[in-house]
Amino acid sequence: MHAPPITRRVRSEYTPWLTKDIMKKNRNRDYLKKKAVKTGSLNMHQAYKKARNE
């Protein structure tokens, strides 16, 4: 006989400093990094660096 599985709910932490604008910039940065690594393009790498340092 086994113990029944326990279901637990995890709440996300409220982060007031993480605005929609910042999250949008983070997604764009991650997208540019993925493209820069995949293509190996110098232009994409420079665009990623610019987005990363904003």
Coordinates of C-alpha atoms in Angstrom, one line a residue:
M1 CA 0.0 0.0 0.0
H2 CA 1.3 3.5 -0.9
A3 CA 0.6 6.8 0.5
P4 CA -1.7 9.0 -1.7
P5 CA 0.1 11.8 -3.6
I6 CA -0.1 15.2 -2.0
T7 CA -1.2 18.2 -4.2
R8 CA 0.4 21.5 -3.3
R9 CA -0.3 24.9 -4.8
V10 CA 2.7 27.2 -5.3
R11 CA 2.0 30.9 -5.5
S12 CA 4.2 33.2 -7.6
E13 CA 5.9 35.9 -5.7
Y14 CA 4.8 39.4 -6.3
T15 CA 7.6 41.4 -7.9
P16 CA 6.6 45.1 -8.2
W17 CA 9.9 46.1 -9.8
L18 CA 9.3 43.7 -12.8
T19 CA 7.1 45.8 -14.9
K20 CA 5.6 44.7 -18.3
D21 CA 8.1 47.0 -20.0
I22 CA 11.0 45.2 -18.4
M23 CA 9.6 41.8 -19.1
K24 CA 9.1 42.7 -22.7
K25 CA 12.8 43.9 -22.9
N26 CA 13.9 40.7 -21.3
R27 CA 12.0 38.6 -23.9
N28 CA 13.5 40.6 -26.7
R29 CA 17.0 40.2 -25.2
D30 CA 16.5 36.4 -25.0
Y31 CA 15.2 36.3 -28.5
L32 CA 18.2 38.2 -29.8
K33 CA 20.6 36.0 -27.9
K34 CA 19.0 32.9 -29.4
K35 CA 19.2 34.3 -32.9
A36 CA 22.8 35.5 -32.4
V37 CA 23.9 32.0 -31.2
K38 CA 22.0 30.2 -33.9
T39 CA 23.1 32.3 -36.9
G40 CA 26.6 33.4 -35.7
S41 CA 25.9 36.8 -37.2
L42 CA 28.0 39.7 -36.0
N43 CA 25.1 42.1 -36.4
M44 CA 22.8 39.9 -34.3
H45 CA 25.5 39.6 -31.6
Q46 CA 25.8 43.4 -31.5
A47 CA 22.1 43.8 -31.3
Y48 CA 22.0 41.3 -28.4
K49 CA 24.8 43.1 -26.6
K50 CA 22.9 46.4 -26.9
A51 CA 19.7 44.9 -25.6
R52 CA 21.6 43.2 -22.8
N53 CA 23.2 46.4 -21.6
E54 CA 20.0 48.4 -21.5

